[in-house]
Amino acid sequence: MTDRLTRLPQVQVPVLRLEDALLVTIQGDLQDRSAERLQADVLRHVAENPTGAVIIDISAVEVVDSFLGRVLAEIAAGAGLLAAQTIVVGMRPSVAITMVELGLSLPGVRTARDLQSSLSMLRESPASVHERGERGLDDTHRY
């Protein structure tokens, strides 16, 4: 039984361009390897296709454990270093409650109820990380 579980196919998560953002739609709960591959894929896409934001839709995710929470935070940190902000959309109330109970936070991650709200957020904040320069610093913080 264990051997069969380790051979389950890894879930592929599509990364699509939507306006000036990359849209990542997680279609269900991810195994650790799939989550790690997601992180690498998203950051590769951000590096190869400069964008202002990464929108991660987790509306189909039933559980965000500490590992997936860390992966989401690391995607946000890496995207930030590549001059893109991260917005997580579609978080279920049960997922939010579990994350709070586990003491998980997502530093550097903005949240929105749905995809439309995230796109509105991006349109309303013209001073995105992407527009602040290579390192995400505005003019007042130059060395």
Tab-separated table of C-alpha atoms in Angstrom:
chain	number	residue	atom	x	y	z
A	1	MET	CA	0.000	0.000	0.000
A	2	THR	CA	2.770	2.486	0.884
A	3	ASP	CA	4.584	1.688	-2.354
A	4	ARG	CA	1.449	2.491	-4.317
A	5	LEU	CA	1.032	5.821	-2.531
A	6	THR	CA	4.556	6.968	-3.354
A	7	ARG	CA	3.955	6.308	-7.038
A	8	LEU	CA	0.888	8.524	-7.365
A	9	PRO	CA	1.290	10.968	-10.235
A	10	GLN	CA	2.345	14.449	-9.243
A	11	VAL	CA	-0.248	17.163	-9.805
A	12	GLN	CA	0.631	19.731	-12.449
A	13	VAL	CA	-0.532	23.248	-11.635
A	14	PRO	CA	-1.048	25.539	-14.636
A	15	VAL	CA	0.503	29.008	-14.631
A	16	LEU	CA	-1.341	31.373	-16.977
A	17	ARG	CA	-0.878	35.036	-17.943
A	18	LEU	CA	-3.863	37.245	-17.038
A	19	GLU	CA	-3.427	40.964	-17.701
A	20	ASP	CA	-0.191	41.964	-15.897
A	21	ALA	CA	-0.342	38.961	-13.581
A	22	LEU	CA	0.382	35.276	-13.541
A	23	LEU	CA	-2.587	33.187	-12.426
A	24	VAL	CA	-1.865	29.962	-10.564
A	25	THR	CA	-4.931	27.822	-9.875
A	26	ILE	CA	-4.372	24.995	-7.415
A	27	GLN	CA	-6.979	22.365	-8.259
A	28	GLY	CA	-6.919	20.507	-4.941
A	29	ASP	CA	-4.705	19.512	-2.068
A	30	LEU	CA	-1.049	19.177	-3.051
A	31	GLN	CA	1.466	16.588	-1.958
A	32	ASP	CA	4.766	18.022	-0.712
A	33	ARG	CA	6.635	17.301	-3.966
A	34	SER	CA	3.922	18.960	-6.022
A	35	ALA	CA	4.048	22.013	-3.756
A	36	GLU	CA	7.835	22.234	-4.122
A	37	ARG	CA	7.550	21.933	-7.898
A	38	LEU	CA	4.844	24.606	-7.862
A	39	GLN	CA	7.218	26.979	-6.087
A	40	ALA	CA	9.994	26.369	-8.622
A	41	ASP	CA	7.612	26.650	-11.595
A	42	VAL	CA	6.005	29.889	-10.419
A	43	LEU	CA	9.325	31.583	-9.732
A	44	ARG	CA	10.716	30.399	-13.083
A	45	HIS	CA	7.655	31.859	-14.835
A	46	VAL	CA	8.059	35.177	-12.970
A	47	ALA	CA	11.732	35.359	-13.926
A	48	GLU	CA	11.086	34.494	-17.585
A	49	ASN	CA	7.928	36.621	-17.982
A	50	PRO	CA	8.261	39.806	-15.926
A	51	THR	CA	4.961	40.523	-14.240
A	52	GLY	CA	3.512	42.801	-11.599
A	53	ALA	CA	1.793	40.082	-9.622
A	54	VAL	CA	1.266	36.409	-8.962
A	55	ILE	CA	-2.319	35.480	-8.126
A	56	ILE	CA	-2.685	32.087	-6.445
A	57	ASP	CA	-6.219	30.702	-6.397
A	58	ILE	CA	-6.646	28.222	-3.528
A	59	SER	CA	-10.458	27.990	-3.634
A	60	ALA	CA	-10.271	24.242	-4.391
A	61	VAL	CA	-7.814	23.574	-1.552
A	62	GLU	CA	-9.393	21.883	1.464
A	63	VAL	CA	-6.341	22.009	3.763
A	64	VAL	CA	-3.349	24.324	4.052
A	65	ASP	CA	-0.897	22.610	6.358
A	66	SER	CA	2.318	24.130	7.693
A	67	PHE	CA	4.309	22.888	4.679
A	68	LEU	CA	1.969	24.387	2.062
A	69	GLY	CA	1.729	27.579	4.123
A	70	ARG	CA	5.535	27.826	4.087
A	71	VAL	CA	5.621	27.174	0.326
A	72	LEU	CA	3.078	29.949	-0.295
A	73	ALA	CA	5.126	32.334	1.881
A	74	GLU	CA	8.315	31.371	0.018
A	75	ILE	CA	6.624	31.911	-3.351
A	76	ALA	CA	5.654	35.401	-2.151
A	77	ALA	CA	9.183	36.127	-0.911
A	78	GLY	CA	10.771	34.898	-4.141
A	79	ALA	CA	8.255	36.756	-6.319
A	80	GLY	CA	8.934	39.901	-4.284
A	81	LEU	CA	12.648	39.605	-4.966
A	82	LEU	CA	11.735	39.313	-8.653
A	83	ALA	CA	9.627	42.510	-8.354
A	84	ALA	CA	6.166	40.902	-8.281
A	85	GLN	CA	3.603	40.957	-5.496
A	86	THR	CA	1.604	37.877	-4.483
A	87	ILE	CA	-2.134	37.707	-3.860
A	88	VAL	CA	-3.845	34.563	-2.570
A	89	VAL	CA	-7.508	34.314	-3.526
A	90	GLY	CA	-10.386	32.035	-2.624
A	91	MET	CA	-9.323	31.018	0.864
A	92	ARG	CA	-12.085	29.008	2.527
A	93	PRO	CA	-13.102	29.993	6.061
A	94	SER	CA	-12.095	26.545	7.320
A	95	VAL	CA	-8.615	27.015	5.842
A	96	ALA	CA	-8.278	30.445	7.466
A	97	ILE	CA	-9.379	29.038	10.844
A	98	THR	CA	-6.909	26.153	10.596
A	99	MET	CA	-4.065	28.495	9.667
A	100	VAL	CA	-4.810	30.737	12.652
A	101	GLU	CA	-5.031	27.718	14.984
A	102	LEU	CA	-1.659	26.471	13.700
A	103	GLY	CA	-0.110	29.921	14.091
A	104	LEU	CA	0.597	30.156	10.352
A	105	SER	CA	0.852	33.505	8.652
A	106	LEU	CA	1.687	34.426	5.098
A	107	PRO	CA	4.096	37.366	5.311
A	108	GLY	CA	4.287	39.351	2.110
A	109	VAL	CA	1.024	37.885	0.822
A	110	ARG	CA	-2.086	39.929	0.153
A	111	THR	CA	-5.433	38.164	0.121
A	112	ALA	CA	-8.637	38.679	-1.843
A	113	ARG	CA	-11.979	36.903	-1.799
A	114	ASP	CA	-11.905	35.984	-5.474
A	115	LEU	CA	-10.089	36.525	-8.758
A	116	GLN	CA	-12.122	39.594	-9.703
A	117	SER	CA	-11.311	41.245	-6.363
A	118	SER	CA	-7.602	40.557	-6.830
A	119	LEU	CA	-7.631	42.144	-10.290
A	120	SER	CA	-9.407	45.182	-8.842
A	121	MET	CA	-6.750	45.404	-6.112
A	122	LEU	CA	-4.032	45.388	-8.755
A	123	ARG	CA	-5.730	48.116	-10.790
A	124	GLU	CA	-6.216	50.281	-7.672
A	125	SER	CA	-2.594	50.065	-6.507
A	126	PRO	CA	-0.543	51.624	-9.306
A	127	ALA	CA	2.628	51.626	-7.182
A	128	SER	CA	3.072	47.886	-7.292
A	129	VAL	CA	6.340	46.226	-6.347
A	130	HIS	CA	6.996	45.731	-10.066
A	131	GLU	CA	6.943	49.464	-10.713
A	132	ARG	CA	9.291	50.413	-7.848
A	133	GLY	CA	12.441	49.287	-9.562
A	134	GLU	CA	14.700	46.283	-9.729
A	135	ARG	CA	14.983	45.678	-6.009
A	136	GLY	CA	11.492	46.789	-4.991
A	137	LEU	CA	12.786	50.009	-3.434
A	138	ASP	CA	11.342	53.416	-4.059
A	139	ASP	CA	13.528	56.481	-4.533
A	140	THR	CA	13.576	57.352	-0.829
A	141	HIS	CA	15.452	54.139	-0.011
A	142	ARG	CA	18.324	54.290	-2.505
A	143	TYR	CA	21.821	53.821	-1.093
